Short mmCIF file of C-alpha atoms and ligand atoms in Angstrom, two decimals:
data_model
loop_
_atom_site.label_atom_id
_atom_site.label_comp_id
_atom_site.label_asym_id
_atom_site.label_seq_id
_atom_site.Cartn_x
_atom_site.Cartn_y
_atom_site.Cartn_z
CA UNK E 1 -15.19 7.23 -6.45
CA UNK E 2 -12.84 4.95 -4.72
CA UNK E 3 -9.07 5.98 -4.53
CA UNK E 4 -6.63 2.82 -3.87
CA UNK E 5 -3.00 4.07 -3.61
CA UNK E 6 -1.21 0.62 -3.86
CA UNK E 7 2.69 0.38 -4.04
CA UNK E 8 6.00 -0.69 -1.71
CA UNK E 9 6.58 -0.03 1.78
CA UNK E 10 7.28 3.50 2.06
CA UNK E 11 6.20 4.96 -1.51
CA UNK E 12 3.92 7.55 1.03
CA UNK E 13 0.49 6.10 0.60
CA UNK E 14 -0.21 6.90 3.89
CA UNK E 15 1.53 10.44 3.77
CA UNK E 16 -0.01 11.19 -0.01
CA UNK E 17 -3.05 9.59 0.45
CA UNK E 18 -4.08 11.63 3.66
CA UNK E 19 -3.27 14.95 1.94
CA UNK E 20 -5.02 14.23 -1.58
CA UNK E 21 -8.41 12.82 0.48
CA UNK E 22 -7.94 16.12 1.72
CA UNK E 23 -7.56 18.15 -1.16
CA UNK E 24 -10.69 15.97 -2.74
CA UNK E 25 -12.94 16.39 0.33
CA UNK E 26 -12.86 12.47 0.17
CA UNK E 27 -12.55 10.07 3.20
CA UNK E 28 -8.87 8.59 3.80
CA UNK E 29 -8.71 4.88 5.35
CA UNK E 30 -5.92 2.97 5.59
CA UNK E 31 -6.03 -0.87 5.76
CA UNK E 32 -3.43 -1.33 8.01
CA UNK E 33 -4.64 0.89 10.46
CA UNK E 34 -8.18 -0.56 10.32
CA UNK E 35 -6.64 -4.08 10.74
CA UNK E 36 -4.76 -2.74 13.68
CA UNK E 37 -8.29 -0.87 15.12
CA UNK E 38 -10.46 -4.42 14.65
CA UNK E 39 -7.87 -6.59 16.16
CA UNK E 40 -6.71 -4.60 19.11
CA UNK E 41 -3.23 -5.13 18.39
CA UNK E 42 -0.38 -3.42 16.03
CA UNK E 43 0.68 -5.00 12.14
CA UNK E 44 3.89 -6.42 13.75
CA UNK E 45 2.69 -8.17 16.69
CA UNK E 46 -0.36 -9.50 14.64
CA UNK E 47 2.42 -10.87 12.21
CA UNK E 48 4.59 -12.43 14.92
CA UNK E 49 1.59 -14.04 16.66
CA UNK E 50 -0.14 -15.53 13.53
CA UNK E 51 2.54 -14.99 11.44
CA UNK E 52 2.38 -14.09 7.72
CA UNK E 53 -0.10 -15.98 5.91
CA UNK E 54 -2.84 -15.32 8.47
CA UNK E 55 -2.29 -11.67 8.50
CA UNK E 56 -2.68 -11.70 4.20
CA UNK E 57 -6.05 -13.24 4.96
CA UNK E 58 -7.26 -11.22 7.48
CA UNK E 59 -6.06 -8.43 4.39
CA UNK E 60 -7.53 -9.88 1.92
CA UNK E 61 -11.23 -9.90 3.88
CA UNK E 62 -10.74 -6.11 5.20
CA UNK E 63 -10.05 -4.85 1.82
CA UNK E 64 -12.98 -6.65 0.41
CA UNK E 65 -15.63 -6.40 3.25
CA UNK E 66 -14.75 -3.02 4.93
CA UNK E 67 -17.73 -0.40 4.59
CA UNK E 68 -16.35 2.05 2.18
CA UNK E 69 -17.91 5.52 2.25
CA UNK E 70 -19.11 6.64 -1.75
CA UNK E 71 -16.03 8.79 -1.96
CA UNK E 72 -12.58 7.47 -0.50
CA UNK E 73 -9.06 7.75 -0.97
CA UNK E 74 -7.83 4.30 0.60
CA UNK E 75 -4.17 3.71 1.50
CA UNK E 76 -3.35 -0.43 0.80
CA UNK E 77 -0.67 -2.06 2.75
CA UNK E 78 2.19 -2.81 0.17
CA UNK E 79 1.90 -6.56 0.02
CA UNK E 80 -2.38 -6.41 -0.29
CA UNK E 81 -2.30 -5.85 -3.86
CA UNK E 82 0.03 -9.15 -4.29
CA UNK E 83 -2.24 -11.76 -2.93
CA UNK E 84 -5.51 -13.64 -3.55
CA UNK E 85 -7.61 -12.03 -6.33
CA UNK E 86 -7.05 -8.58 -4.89
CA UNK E 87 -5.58 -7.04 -7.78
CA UNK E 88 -8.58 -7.66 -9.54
CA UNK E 89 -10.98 -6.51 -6.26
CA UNK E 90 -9.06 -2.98 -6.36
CA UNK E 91 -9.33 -2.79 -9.95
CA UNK E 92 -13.08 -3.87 -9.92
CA UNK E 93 -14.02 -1.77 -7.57
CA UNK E 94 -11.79 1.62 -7.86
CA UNK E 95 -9.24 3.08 -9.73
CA UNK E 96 -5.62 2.13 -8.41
CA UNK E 97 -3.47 3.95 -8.28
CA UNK E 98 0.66 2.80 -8.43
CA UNK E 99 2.95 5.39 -6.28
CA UNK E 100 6.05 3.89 -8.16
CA UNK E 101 9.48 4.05 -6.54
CA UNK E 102 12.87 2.09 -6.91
CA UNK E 103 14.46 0.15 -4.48
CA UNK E 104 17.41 2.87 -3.51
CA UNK E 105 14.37 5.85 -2.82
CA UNK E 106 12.90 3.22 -0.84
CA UNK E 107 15.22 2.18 0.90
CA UNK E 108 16.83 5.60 2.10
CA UNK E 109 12.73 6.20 3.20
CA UNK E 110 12.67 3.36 5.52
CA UNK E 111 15.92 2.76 7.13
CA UNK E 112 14.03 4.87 10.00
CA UNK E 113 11.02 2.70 10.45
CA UNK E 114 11.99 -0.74 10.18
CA UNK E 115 10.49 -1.62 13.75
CA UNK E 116 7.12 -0.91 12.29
CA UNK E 117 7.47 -3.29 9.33
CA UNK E 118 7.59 -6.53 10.46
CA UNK E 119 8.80 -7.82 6.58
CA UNK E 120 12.34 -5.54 6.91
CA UNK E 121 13.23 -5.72 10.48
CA UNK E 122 15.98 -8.44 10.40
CA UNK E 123 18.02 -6.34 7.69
CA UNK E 124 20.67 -4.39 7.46
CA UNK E 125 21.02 -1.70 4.74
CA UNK E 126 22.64 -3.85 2.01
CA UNK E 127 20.37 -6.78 2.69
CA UNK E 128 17.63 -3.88 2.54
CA UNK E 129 18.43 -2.97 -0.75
CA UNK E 130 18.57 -6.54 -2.10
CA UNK E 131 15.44 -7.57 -0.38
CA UNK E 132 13.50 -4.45 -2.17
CA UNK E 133 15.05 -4.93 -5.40
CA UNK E 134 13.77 -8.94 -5.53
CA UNK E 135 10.53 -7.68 -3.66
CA UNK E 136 9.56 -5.37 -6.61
CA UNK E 137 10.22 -7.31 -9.40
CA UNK E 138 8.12 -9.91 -7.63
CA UNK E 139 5.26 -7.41 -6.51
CA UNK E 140 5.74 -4.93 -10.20
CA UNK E 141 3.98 -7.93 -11.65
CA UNK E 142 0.72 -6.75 -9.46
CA UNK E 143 1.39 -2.91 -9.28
CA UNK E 144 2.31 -2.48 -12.84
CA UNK E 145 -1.82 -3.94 -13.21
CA UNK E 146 -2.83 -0.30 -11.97
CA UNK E 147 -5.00 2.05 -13.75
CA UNK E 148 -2.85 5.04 -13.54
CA UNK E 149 1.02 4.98 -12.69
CA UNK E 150 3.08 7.77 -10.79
CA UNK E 151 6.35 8.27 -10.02
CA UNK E 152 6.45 8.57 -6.02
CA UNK E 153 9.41 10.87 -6.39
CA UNK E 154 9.18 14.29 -5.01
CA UNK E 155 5.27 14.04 -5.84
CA UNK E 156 2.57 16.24 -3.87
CA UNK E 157 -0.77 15.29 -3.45
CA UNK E 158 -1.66 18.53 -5.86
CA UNK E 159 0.42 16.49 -8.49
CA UNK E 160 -1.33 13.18 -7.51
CA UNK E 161 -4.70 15.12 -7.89
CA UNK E 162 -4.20 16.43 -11.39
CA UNK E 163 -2.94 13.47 -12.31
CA UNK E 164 -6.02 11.69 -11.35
CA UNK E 165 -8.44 14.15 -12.33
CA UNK E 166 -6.84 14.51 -15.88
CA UNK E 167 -6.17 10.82 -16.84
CA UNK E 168 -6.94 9.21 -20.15
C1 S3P N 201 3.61 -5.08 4.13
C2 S3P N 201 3.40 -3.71 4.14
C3 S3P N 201 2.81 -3.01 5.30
C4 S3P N 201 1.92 -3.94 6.12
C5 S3P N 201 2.66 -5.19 6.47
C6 S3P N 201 3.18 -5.95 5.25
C7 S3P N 201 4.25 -5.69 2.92
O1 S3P N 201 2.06 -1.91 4.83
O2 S3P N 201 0.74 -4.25 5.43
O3 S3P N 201 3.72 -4.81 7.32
O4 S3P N 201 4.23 -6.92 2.80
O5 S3P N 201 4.76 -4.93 2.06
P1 S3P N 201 2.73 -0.50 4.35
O6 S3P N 201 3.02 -0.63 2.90
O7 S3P N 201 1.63 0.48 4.60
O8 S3P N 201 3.93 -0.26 5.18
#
């Protein structure tokens, strides 16, 4: 079975997703990181070369043409699931999985790594805020299309797990 943990910035898809691949004896792969491996270069300096629009196709053809080992537990970036058909991909070809958060748990997670994300790094914290809280309701529209649905806070990848193992 493939895993895709889909949600904002900062929900821990990375963090979860390494840990329940783990506790699963699955593979973890995360987009981004692949991206970075194939092009040589890092998310942010991709984005401020080609800028935005060439970076969500470059996303759209890793998610869909990457080599995915039978069993997986793959970590999205938190735009992928917004763009193109690939909504319908993940859901096609996985189960998704929606770490859901609101804007002021998100934004307390990623006042520390705003260099990294090339979409936040111009904000301050009340522009943060604002910019999540439009964000979502723009992106929910995608995420809310998941197969399963859990609440990112204070969740362990033992939670995740029975969650996942126990759904309907
Ligand atoms: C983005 C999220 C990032 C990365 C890129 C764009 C977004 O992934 O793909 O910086 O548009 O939300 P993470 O969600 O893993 O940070």
């Amino acid at each position: 079975m493939k895993i895709f943990l889909i949600g904002f910035m900062g929900c821990g898809k990375s963090t979860l997703g390494k840990k329940l691949a783990q506790k699963l004896g699955y593979e973890f792969i995360d987009l981004d990181h692949q991206i970075e491996k194939s092009e040589g270069t890092t998310i942010s300096e991709y984005f401020s070369t080609h800028g935005e629009a060439a970076f969500r196709k470059l996303e759209n053809e890793t998610l869909k043409g990457f080599d995915y080992p039978a069993n997986a537990v793959v970590a999205t970036g938190g735009g992928a699931p917004c763009f193109f058909d690939n909504m319908d991909w993940i859901n096609e070809n996985g189960l998704s999985v929606y770490i859901e958060m609101t804007a002021a748990g998100l934004a307390k997670r990623l006042e520390g790594g705003k260099d990294k994300r090339p979409v936040l790094k111009d904000l301050d914290e009340t522009q943060m805020i604002e910019f999540i809280e439009n964000k979502l309701k723009e992106r929910n529209v995608f995420y809310k299309r998941a197969q399963l649905t859990v609440n990112g806070i204070n969740l362990t990848a033992d939670a995740m797990r029975a969650m996942i193992l126990n759904r309907q």
